[in-house]
GROMACS .gro file of C-alpha atoms in nm:
model
  401
    1MET     CA    1   4.617   4.614  -4.582
    2ARG     CA    2   4.988   4.610  -4.700
    3LEU     CA    3   5.088   4.273  -4.674
    4ILE     CA    4   5.469   4.207  -4.667
    5VAL     CA    5   5.536   3.853  -4.692
    6VAL     CA    6   5.878   3.701  -4.492
    7PHE     CA    7   6.091   3.451  -4.655
    8PHE     CA    8   6.248   3.330  -4.326
    9LEU     CA    9   6.050   2.987  -4.388
   10ILE     CA   10   5.994   2.966  -4.793
   11ALA     CA   11   6.282   3.144  -4.995
   12THR     CA   12   6.591   2.961  -5.002
   13GLY     CA   13   6.799   3.193  -5.201
   14PHE     CA   14   6.997   3.344  -4.897
   15VAL     CA   15   7.379   3.322  -4.887
   16VAL     CA   16   7.479   3.234  -4.546
   17ASN     CA   17   7.804   3.508  -4.377
   18ALA     CA   18   8.036   3.278  -4.305
   19GLN     CA   19   8.022   3.139  -4.604
   20PRO     CA   20   8.358   3.142  -4.927
   21PRO     CA   21   8.419   3.238  -5.281
   22LYS     CA   22   8.240   2.982  -5.544
   23GLN     CA   23   8.548   2.819  -5.578
   24ARG     CA   24   8.528   2.610  -5.287
   25ASP     CA   25   8.212   2.443  -5.069
   26PHE     CA   26   8.077   2.555  -4.831
   27LEU     CA   27   8.122   2.195  -4.607
   28SER     CA   28   8.521   2.188  -4.717
   29PHE     CA   29   8.531   2.556  -4.570
   30GLN     CA   30   8.332   2.505  -4.276
   31LYS     CA   31   8.588   2.221  -4.211
   32SER     CA   32   8.909   2.402  -4.257
   33PHE     CA   33   8.870   2.545  -3.942
   34LYS     CA   34   8.977   2.373  -3.627
   35THR     CA   35   8.635   2.437  -3.428
   36VAL     CA   36   8.420   2.231  -3.672
   37SER     CA   37   8.650   1.998  -3.781
   38GLU     CA   38   8.749   1.866  -3.460
   39ALA     CA   39   8.312   1.861  -3.472
   40PHE     CA   40   8.313   1.624  -3.708
   41VAL     CA   41   8.584   1.426  -3.558
   42ASN     CA   42   8.348   1.337  -3.265
   43LYS     CA   43   8.036   1.390  -3.381
   44GLU     CA   44   7.920   1.300  -3.748
   45ASP     CA   45   7.919   0.919  -3.703
   46SER     CA   46   7.786   0.939  -3.398
   47LEU     CA   47   7.476   1.180  -3.575
   48LYS     CA   48   7.444   0.908  -3.862
   49ALA     CA   49   7.381   0.599  -3.661
   50GLN     CA   50   7.086   0.824  -3.395
   51PHE     CA   51   6.885   0.896  -3.754
   52GLU     CA   52   6.943   0.537  -3.859
   53ALA     CA   53   6.812   0.422  -3.531
   54LYS     CA   54   6.495   0.658  -3.592
   55GLY     CA   55   6.465   0.583  -3.926
   56LEU     CA   56   6.639   0.887  -4.070
   57VAL     CA   57   6.786   0.955  -4.347
   58TRP     CA   58   7.118   1.127  -4.331
   59PRO     CA   59   7.187   1.438  -4.464
   60ALA     CA   60   6.891   1.502  -4.273
   61ARG     CA   61   6.793   1.748  -4.635
   62PHE     CA   62   6.475   1.955  -4.442
   63VAL     CA   63   6.607   2.042  -4.092
   64TYR     CA   64   6.367   2.301  -3.882
   65ILE     CA   65   6.467   2.449  -3.494
   66ARG     CA   66   6.157   2.462  -3.258
   67SER     CA   67   6.312   2.672  -2.935
   68PHE     CA   68   6.064   2.719  -2.553
   69LYS     CA   69   6.208   3.013  -2.366
   70TYR     CA   70   6.004   2.909  -2.107
   71ASP     CA   71   6.058   2.556  -2.113
   72SER     CA   72   6.430   2.596  -2.140
   73GLN     CA   73   6.392   2.349  -2.465
   74LEU     CA   74   6.495   2.311  -2.838
   75GLU     CA   75   6.348   2.093  -3.070
   76VAL     CA   76   6.542   1.951  -3.408
   77TRP     CA   77   6.249   1.842  -3.689
   78VAL     CA   78   6.356   1.682  -3.992
   79LYS     CA   79   6.261   1.505  -4.275
   80ASP     CA   80   6.423   1.435  -4.675
   81LYS     CA   81   6.180   1.519  -4.897
   82LYS     CA   82   5.970   1.905  -4.910
   83LYS     CA   83   5.628   1.657  -4.825
   84ASP     CA   84   5.762   1.461  -4.576
   85PRO     CA   85   5.607   1.541  -4.253
   86TYR     CA   86   5.873   1.643  -4.011
   87LYS     CA   87   5.976   1.422  -3.763
   88LEU     CA   88   6.090   1.470  -3.458
   89PHE     CA   89   6.550   1.394  -3.384
   90LYS     CA   90   6.668   1.504  -3.085
   91ARG     CA   91   6.529   1.828  -2.755
   92TYR     CA   92   6.789   2.009  -2.669
   93LYS     CA   93   6.788   2.156  -2.275
   94VAL     CA   94   6.855   2.545  -2.276
   95CYS     CA   95   7.162   2.588  -2.004
   96ALA     CA   96   7.020   2.938  -1.883
   97LEU     CA   97   6.851   3.227  -2.010
   98ALA     CA   98   6.800   3.552  -2.042
   99GLY     CA   99   6.502   3.834  -1.982
  100ASN     CA  100   6.203   3.759  -1.976
  101LEU     CA  101   5.854   3.699  -2.249
  102GLY     CA  102   5.849   3.850  -2.466
  103PRO     CA  103   6.032   3.973  -2.781
  104LYS     CA  104   6.348   4.219  -2.779
  105ARG     CA  105   6.262   4.536  -2.823
  106PHE     CA  106   6.622   4.793  -2.840
  107GLU     CA  107   6.981   4.627  -2.744
  108GLY     CA  108   7.074   4.609  -2.369
  109ASP     CA  109   6.724   4.470  -2.292
  110TYR     CA  110   6.818   4.123  -2.194
  111GLN     CA  111   6.624   3.949  -2.344
  112VAL     CA  112   6.582   3.665  -2.636
  113PRO     CA  113   6.429   3.757  -2.914
  114GLU     CA  114   6.047   3.556  -2.983
  115GLY     CA  115   5.923   3.490  -3.366
  116PHE     CA  116   6.042   3.359  -3.658
  117TYR     CA  117   6.394   3.355  -3.759
  118TYR     CA  118   6.604   3.157  -3.938
  119PHE     CA  119   6.952   3.090  -3.951
  120ASN     CA  120   7.222   3.323  -4.145
  121GLU     CA  121   7.534   3.248  -4.023
  122PHE     CA  122   7.731   2.938  -3.920
  123LYS     CA  123   8.011   3.055  -3.692
  124PRO     CA  124   8.299   2.873  -3.748
  125LYS     CA  125   8.556   3.046  -3.499
  126SER     CA  126   8.282   3.207  -3.186
  127ASN     CA  127   8.357   3.317  -2.795
  128TYR     CA  128   8.099   3.001  -2.686
  129HIS     CA  129   8.319   2.726  -2.945
  130LEU     CA  130   8.035   2.716  -3.199
  131ALA     CA  131   7.745   2.982  -3.333
  132LEU     CA  132   7.439   2.992  -3.526
  133GLY     CA  133   7.349   3.332  -3.576
  134ILE     CA  134   6.944   3.382  -3.611
  135ASN     CA  135   6.896   3.668  -3.811
  136TYR     CA  136   6.736   3.893  -3.559
  137PRO     CA  137   6.584   4.156  -3.646
  138ASN     CA  138   6.402   3.973  -3.887
  139ALA     CA  139   6.118   4.233  -4.115
  140SER     CA  140   5.866   4.252  -3.790
  141ASP     CA  141   6.108   4.397  -3.612
  142ARG     CA  142   6.247   4.641  -3.754
  143LYS     CA  143   5.917   4.788  -3.763
  144LEU     CA  144   5.853   4.701  -3.383
  145SER     CA  145   6.208   4.768  -3.217
  146ASP     CA  146   6.408   5.111  -3.170
  147SER     CA  147   6.454   5.230  -3.514
  148ILE     CA  148   6.866   5.328  -3.415
  149ARG     CA  149   6.925   5.059  -3.188
  150PRO     CA  150   6.747   4.686  -3.168
  151GLY     CA  151   6.964   4.533  -3.152
  152GLY     CA  152   7.161   4.217  -3.315
  153ASP     CA  153   7.477   3.918  -3.250
  154VAL     CA  154   7.220   3.679  -3.140
  155TYR     CA  155   7.325   3.286  -3.216
  156VAL     CA  156   7.234   2.960  -3.112
  157HIS     CA  157   7.603   2.867  -2.953
  158GLY     CA  158   7.809   2.692  -2.651
  159SER     CA  159   7.900   2.748  -2.395
  160CYS     CA  160   7.693   2.809  -2.038
  161VAL     CA  161   7.678   3.218  -2.037
  162THR     CA  162   7.381   3.483  -2.258
  163VAL     CA  163   7.309   3.728  -2.276
  164GLY     CA  164   7.006   3.734  -2.549
  165CYS     CA  165   7.098   3.448  -2.697
  166ILE     CA  166   7.058   3.016  -2.681
  167PRO     CA  167   7.296   2.827  -2.492
  168LEU     CA  168   7.352   2.445  -2.531
  169THR     CA  169   7.716   2.405  -2.429
  170ASP     CA  170   7.988   2.223  -2.573
  171ALA     CA  171   7.881   1.872  -2.690
  172PRO     CA  172   7.498   1.953  -2.788
  173ILE     CA  173   7.665   2.313  -3.057
  174GLU     CA  174   7.858   2.069  -3.192
  175GLU     CA  175   7.589   1.819  -3.278
  176LEU     CA  176   7.303   2.091  -3.393
  177TYR     CA  177   7.619   2.281  -3.579
  178VAL     CA  178   7.728   1.927  -3.772
  179LEU     CA  179   7.415   1.821  -3.808
  180THR     CA  180   7.284   2.140  -3.995
  181ALA     CA  181   7.646   2.226  -4.141
  182ASN     CA  182   7.543   1.930  -4.338
  183THR     CA  183   7.211   1.992  -4.433
  184ARG     CA  184   7.290   2.362  -4.541
  185ASN     CA  185   7.580   2.188  -4.757
  186ALA     CA  186   7.310   1.946  -4.938
  187GLY     CA  187   7.096   2.285  -5.086
  188GLN     CA  188   6.853   2.383  -4.757
  189GLU     CA  189   7.010   2.816  -4.757
  190PHE     CA  190   6.719   2.846  -4.549
  191ILE     CA  191   6.722   2.691  -4.178
  192PRO     CA  192   6.457   2.835  -3.983
  193ILE     CA  193   6.426   2.828  -3.611
  194HIS     CA  194   6.103   2.960  -3.429
  195VAL     CA  195   6.120   3.113  -3.109
  196PHE     CA  196   5.864   3.036  -2.900
  197PRO     CA  197   5.751   3.133  -2.501
  198VAL     CA  198   5.668   2.851  -2.417
  199LYS     CA  199   5.496   2.498  -2.494
  200PHE     CA  200   5.123   2.628  -2.513
  201LYS     CA  201   4.984   2.288  -2.531
  202LYS     CA  202   5.076   2.213  -2.197
  203PRO     CA  203   4.785   2.275  -1.908
  204LYS     CA  204   5.155   2.427  -1.663
  205ASN     CA  205   5.247   2.674  -1.921
  206GLN     CA  206   4.852   2.821  -1.985
  207GLU     CA  207   4.833   2.843  -1.610
  208MET     CA  208   5.164   3.079  -1.588
  209MET     CA  209   5.051   3.249  -1.964
  210ALA     CA  210   4.722   3.356  -1.850
  211LYS     CA  211   4.911   3.574  -1.549
  212PHE     CA  212   5.200   3.685  -1.766
  213LEU     CA  213   4.878   3.837  -2.025
  214GLU     CA  214   4.731   4.017  -1.708
  215LEU     CA  215   5.028   4.147  -1.658
  216HIS     CA  216   5.125   4.223  -2.034
  217PRO     CA  217   4.815   4.283  -2.244
  218ASP     CA  218   4.991   4.459  -2.605
  219TYR     CA  219   5.196   4.062  -2.546
  220GLU     CA  220   4.876   3.871  -2.671
  221PRO     CA  221   4.854   3.948  -3.042
  222MET     CA  222   5.224   3.830  -3.057
  223VAL     CA  223   5.100   3.571  -2.836
  224ASN     CA  224   4.762   3.445  -3.052
  225SER     CA  225   4.955   3.468  -3.377
  226MET     CA  226   5.213   3.256  -3.212
  227MET     CA  227   5.068   2.987  -3.102
  228SER     CA  228   4.916   2.952  -3.428
  229VAL     CA  229   5.234   2.846  -3.617
  230TYR     CA  230   5.274   2.649  -3.285
  231TYR     CA  231   4.945   2.491  -3.364
  232TYR     CA  232   4.888   2.459  -3.745
  233PHE     CA  233   5.287   2.251  -3.654
  234GLU     CA  234   5.128   2.015  -3.393
  235GLN     CA  235   4.905   1.929  -3.654
  236LYS     CA  236   4.990   1.865  -3.954
  237LYS     CA  237   5.364   1.838  -3.902
  238GLN     CA  238   5.490   2.126  -4.220
  239LEU     CA  239   5.467   2.462  -4.116
  240PRO     CA  240   5.238   2.720  -4.266
  241THR     CA  241   5.345   3.058  -4.517
  242ILE     CA  242   5.423   3.320  -4.218
  243LEU     CA  243   5.342   3.704  -4.365
  244ILE     CA  244   5.417   4.025  -4.210
  245ASN     CA  245   5.139   4.214  -4.158
  246SER     CA  246   5.233   4.642  -4.181
  247LYS     CA  247   5.235   4.676  -3.838
  248GLY     CA  248   5.485   4.352  -3.778
  249GLY     CA  249   5.248   4.190  -3.670
  250TYR     CA  250   5.258   3.769  -3.751
  251PHE     CA  251   5.003   3.590  -3.946
  252ILE     CA  252   4.990   3.274  -4.075
  253ALA     CA  253   4.809   3.263  -4.489
  254GLU     CA  254   4.669   2.935  -4.497
  255GLU     CA  255   4.328   2.855  -4.385
  256PHE     CA  256   4.338   2.720  -4.021
  257LYS     CA  257   4.150   2.693  -3.687
  258TYR     CA  258   4.255   2.574  -3.380
  259THR     CA  259   4.134   2.608  -3.032
  260THR     CA  260   4.226   2.860  -2.780
  261PRO     CA  261   4.301   2.640  -2.451
  262LYS     CA  262   4.152   2.757  -2.086
  263TYR     CA  263   4.345   2.889  -1.915
  264VAL     CA  264   4.404   2.725  -1.583
  265GLU     CA  265   4.372   2.938  -1.260
  266GLN     CA  266   4.647   2.801  -0.933
  267LYS     CA  267   4.698   3.085  -0.708
  268PHE     CA  268   4.998   3.021  -0.484
  269VAL     CA  269   4.998   3.010  -0.083
  270GLU     CA  270   5.073   3.301   0.066
  271ASN     CA  271   5.257   3.207   0.395
  272ALA     CA  272   5.275   3.448   0.724
  273VAL     CA  273   5.530   3.624   0.587
  274PRO     CA  274   5.417   3.974   0.514
  275ARG     CA  275   5.458   4.086   0.145
  276ASN     CA  276   5.769   4.430   0.164
  277LYS     CA  277   5.686   4.717  -0.076
  278PRO     CA  278   5.994   4.806  -0.290
  279THR     CA  279   6.212   5.053  -0.046
  280LYS     CA  280   6.371   5.306  -0.309
  281VAL     CA  281   6.050   5.479  -0.457
  282ALA     CA  282   6.070   5.765  -0.665
  283ASN     CA  283   5.852   5.946  -0.768
  284LEU     CA  284   5.757   5.944  -1.195
  285THR     CA  285   5.529   5.918  -1.461
  286ASP     CA  286   5.580   5.841  -1.791
  287LYS     CA  287   5.715   6.222  -1.939
  288ASP     CA  288   5.959   6.111  -1.805
  289PHE     CA  289   6.001   5.776  -2.025
  290PHE     CA  290   6.104   5.807  -2.335
  291PRO     CA  291   5.996   5.514  -2.633
  292SER     CA  292   6.430   5.526  -2.765
  293VAL     CA  293   6.761   5.626  -2.622
  294TYR     CA  294   7.067   5.687  -2.744
  295LYS     CA  295   7.273   5.433  -2.547
  296VAL     CA  296   7.043   5.186  -2.208
  297ALA     CA  297   7.174   5.214  -1.856
  298ALA     CA  298   7.397   4.928  -1.873
  299PHE     CA  299   7.453   4.800  -1.536
  300PRO     CA  300   7.819   4.794  -1.343
  301GLY     CA  301   8.073   4.519  -1.543
  302GLY     CA  302   7.793   4.470  -1.851
  303ASN     CA  303   7.553   4.228  -1.956
  304ALA     CA  304   7.777   3.936  -1.851
  305ALA     CA  305   7.784   4.052  -1.398
  306PHE     CA  306   7.449   4.103  -1.429
  307GLN     CA  307   7.386   3.768  -1.562
  308VAL     CA  308   7.613   3.655  -1.281
  309PHE     CA  309   7.406   3.851  -1.011
  310VAL     CA  310   7.061   3.676  -1.209
  311GLU     CA  311   7.212   3.354  -1.169
  312LYS     CA  312   7.316   3.359  -0.826
  313LEU     CA  313   6.995   3.445  -0.657
  314GLN     CA  314   6.810   3.252  -0.899
  315ALA     CA  315   6.961   2.993  -0.677
  316GLU     CA  316   6.894   3.152  -0.303
  317LEU     CA  317   6.555   3.246  -0.505
  318SER     CA  318   6.496   2.814  -0.476
  319GLU     CA  319   6.489   2.689  -0.116
  320TYR     CA  320   6.179   2.917  -0.079
  321LEU     CA  321   6.006   2.769  -0.416
  322LEU     CA  322   5.669   2.596  -0.270
  323PRO     CA  323   5.658   2.114  -0.247
  324ALA     CA  324   5.409   2.152  -0.591
  325LYS     CA  325   5.636   2.390  -0.796
  326LYS     CA  326   5.920   2.250  -1.030
  327ARG     CA  327   5.984   2.566  -1.207
  328ILE     CA  328   5.848   2.904  -1.163
  329PHE     CA  329   5.881   3.211  -1.338
  330VAL     CA  330   5.925   3.593  -1.222
  331GLN     CA  331   5.912   3.928  -1.466
  332VAL     CA  332   6.049   4.158  -1.193
  333ASP     CA  333   6.014   4.597  -1.337
  334PHE     CA  334   6.292   4.803  -1.181
  335VAL     CA  335   6.373   5.232  -1.305
  336ILE     CA  336   6.731   5.327  -1.334
  337ASP     CA  337   6.671   5.670  -1.315
  338LYS     CA  338   6.842   5.940  -1.434
  339GLU     CA  339   7.167   5.983  -1.153
  340GLY     CA  340   7.149   5.620  -1.195
  341ASN     CA  341   7.025   5.467  -0.886
  342LEU     CA  342   6.766   5.113  -0.932
  343VAL     CA  343   6.407   5.222  -0.790
  344ASN     CA  344   6.055   5.122  -0.788
  345VAL     CA  345   6.132   4.725  -0.767
  346ASN     CA  346   5.803   4.556  -0.842
  347VAL     CA  347   5.780   4.223  -0.841
  348ALA     CA  348   5.506   3.964  -1.044
  349ASN     CA  349   5.249   3.856  -0.800
  350ASN     CA  350   5.291   3.493  -0.852
  351ALA     CA  351   5.565   3.463  -0.660
  352ASN     CA  352   5.500   3.402  -0.290
  353ASN     CA  353   5.609   3.657   0.016
  354GLU     CA  354   5.971   3.513   0.101
  355MET     CA  355   6.040   3.556  -0.293
  356ASN     CA  356   5.928   3.919  -0.362
  357ASN     CA  357   6.121   3.973  -0.045
  358LEU     CA  358   6.426   3.849  -0.116
  359ILE     CA  359   6.421   3.950  -0.464
  360ILE     CA  360   6.355   4.395  -0.356
  361LYS     CA  361   6.688   4.337  -0.077
  362ARG     CA  362   6.901   4.191  -0.393
  363PHE     CA  363   6.781   4.412  -0.602
  364GLU     CA  364   6.751   4.718  -0.361
  365ALA     CA  365   7.138   4.632  -0.271
  366LEU     CA  366   7.273   4.652  -0.623
  367PRO     CA  367   7.551   4.975  -0.722
  368LYS     CA  368   7.445   5.243  -0.943
  369TRP     CA  369   7.442   5.185  -1.269
  370SER     CA  370   7.546   5.388  -1.626
  371PRO     CA  371   7.203   5.591  -1.667
  372ALA     CA  372   7.063   5.642  -1.994
  373ILE     CA  373   7.109   5.868  -2.274
  374ARG     CA  374   6.969   6.007  -2.483
  375GLN     CA  375   7.091   6.390  -2.527
  376GLU     CA  376   7.097   6.389  -2.182
  377PRO     CA  377   7.102   6.160  -1.958
  378VAL     CA  378   6.736   6.030  -1.850
  379ALA     CA  379   6.518   5.746  -1.673
  380ILE     CA  380   6.436   5.414  -1.870
  381LYS     CA  381   6.217   5.115  -1.702
  382LEU     CA  382   6.350   4.781  -1.763
  383GLN     CA  383   6.192   4.437  -1.698
  384GLN     CA  384   6.419   4.092  -1.595
  385SER     CA  385   6.246   3.790  -1.571
  386LEU     CA  386   6.381   3.563  -1.293
  387MET     CA  387   6.347   3.128  -1.378
  388ILE     CA  388   6.355   2.920  -0.996
  389GLU     CA  389   6.360   2.635  -0.998
  390ALA     CA  390   6.377   2.334  -0.757
  391LYS     CA  391   6.672   2.184  -0.864
  392PRO     CA  392   6.958   2.293  -1.160
  393MET     CA  393   6.855   2.152  -1.541
  394GLU     CA  394   7.138   1.931  -1.690
  395ALA     CA  395   7.229   2.067  -2.032
  396ALA     CA  396   7.202   1.770  -2.196
  397ALA     CA  397   6.999   1.592  -2.474
  398VAL     CA  398   6.614   1.574  -2.324
  399GLU     CA  399   6.377   1.291  -2.380
  400GLU     CA  400   6.004   1.333  -2.559
  401ASP     CA  401   5.727   1.480  -2.354
   0.00000   0.00000   0.00000
């Protein structure tokens, strides 16, 4: 088997896109932008005090970022020397989520990538205050994603809107930007960010993943590889060497074994309301769909307008959340046919009957989309995840679990 070494964990020779000519150092160049300069004034002294209070050395010479989709968290781990174990500095809430569990595979799929990446850009002039670029598509994505239009421009950024990025709001992104810019200036050109579907050690997450994998068994090999990296770090507080095989799959070079958690089954208690089926149904077979298209189907008003619809629907669905649940994650599969009609809505079984019925009603009421284009209009399957919570999340630092 031919192996391809993934450089985004170990290599140190990457040049950040925003870096100026050599006569100007990285930090000076960043501070030449007003937004960055103000962020340093607002946050650097506070960061130094937070590091001192936790017994950490400022500036951090090594930084590692973990983001968890379902948990809506981003963790920052730091250390001073290469052989030191990483220590947790802070957790931030991710204030919005687009797409579903699973990797990003083509442009316009609303997905946040999953996998093992690094920051490849410090973007001081962003429409979302400040932004840190993620190197999607990486070597694995280039093998497994759409070869023509895999998508791109994925960032950790400010504000609280997203069509496939990781938004933290403005104050947290200022902290993260200042922290990582100092680390970049101190010599770590290669700051890893790993994007996981869930925190695997949590029993509720294990339950949710089990249900999700029942619907998507092809996703299981990737989940297993991500679990290997997750538990390696949990046990050793060091990063493993991550490799990619000839098919684009991840695995770690170090000999390491972990026990796969036993997923806990927990079924929803169905209400007396009957579970409706979709009314807009098209008779389509696998021959009507293609593995890639030239242009993906587009919602009227674009991704931002669709995200507004999703957020409004999530707020409506929170009324039907069972008292024992603080949050659930529901997948909706649907088809945009070659005329642009939304048909064949399918709601995951973990949604109770009231949720199922409202989701079908709202999706089927959407206006026509611009259909996907291959050489001519074609049908396309799409997915959207809905994060249904008992109360809105606050975009701020969160305590350890």
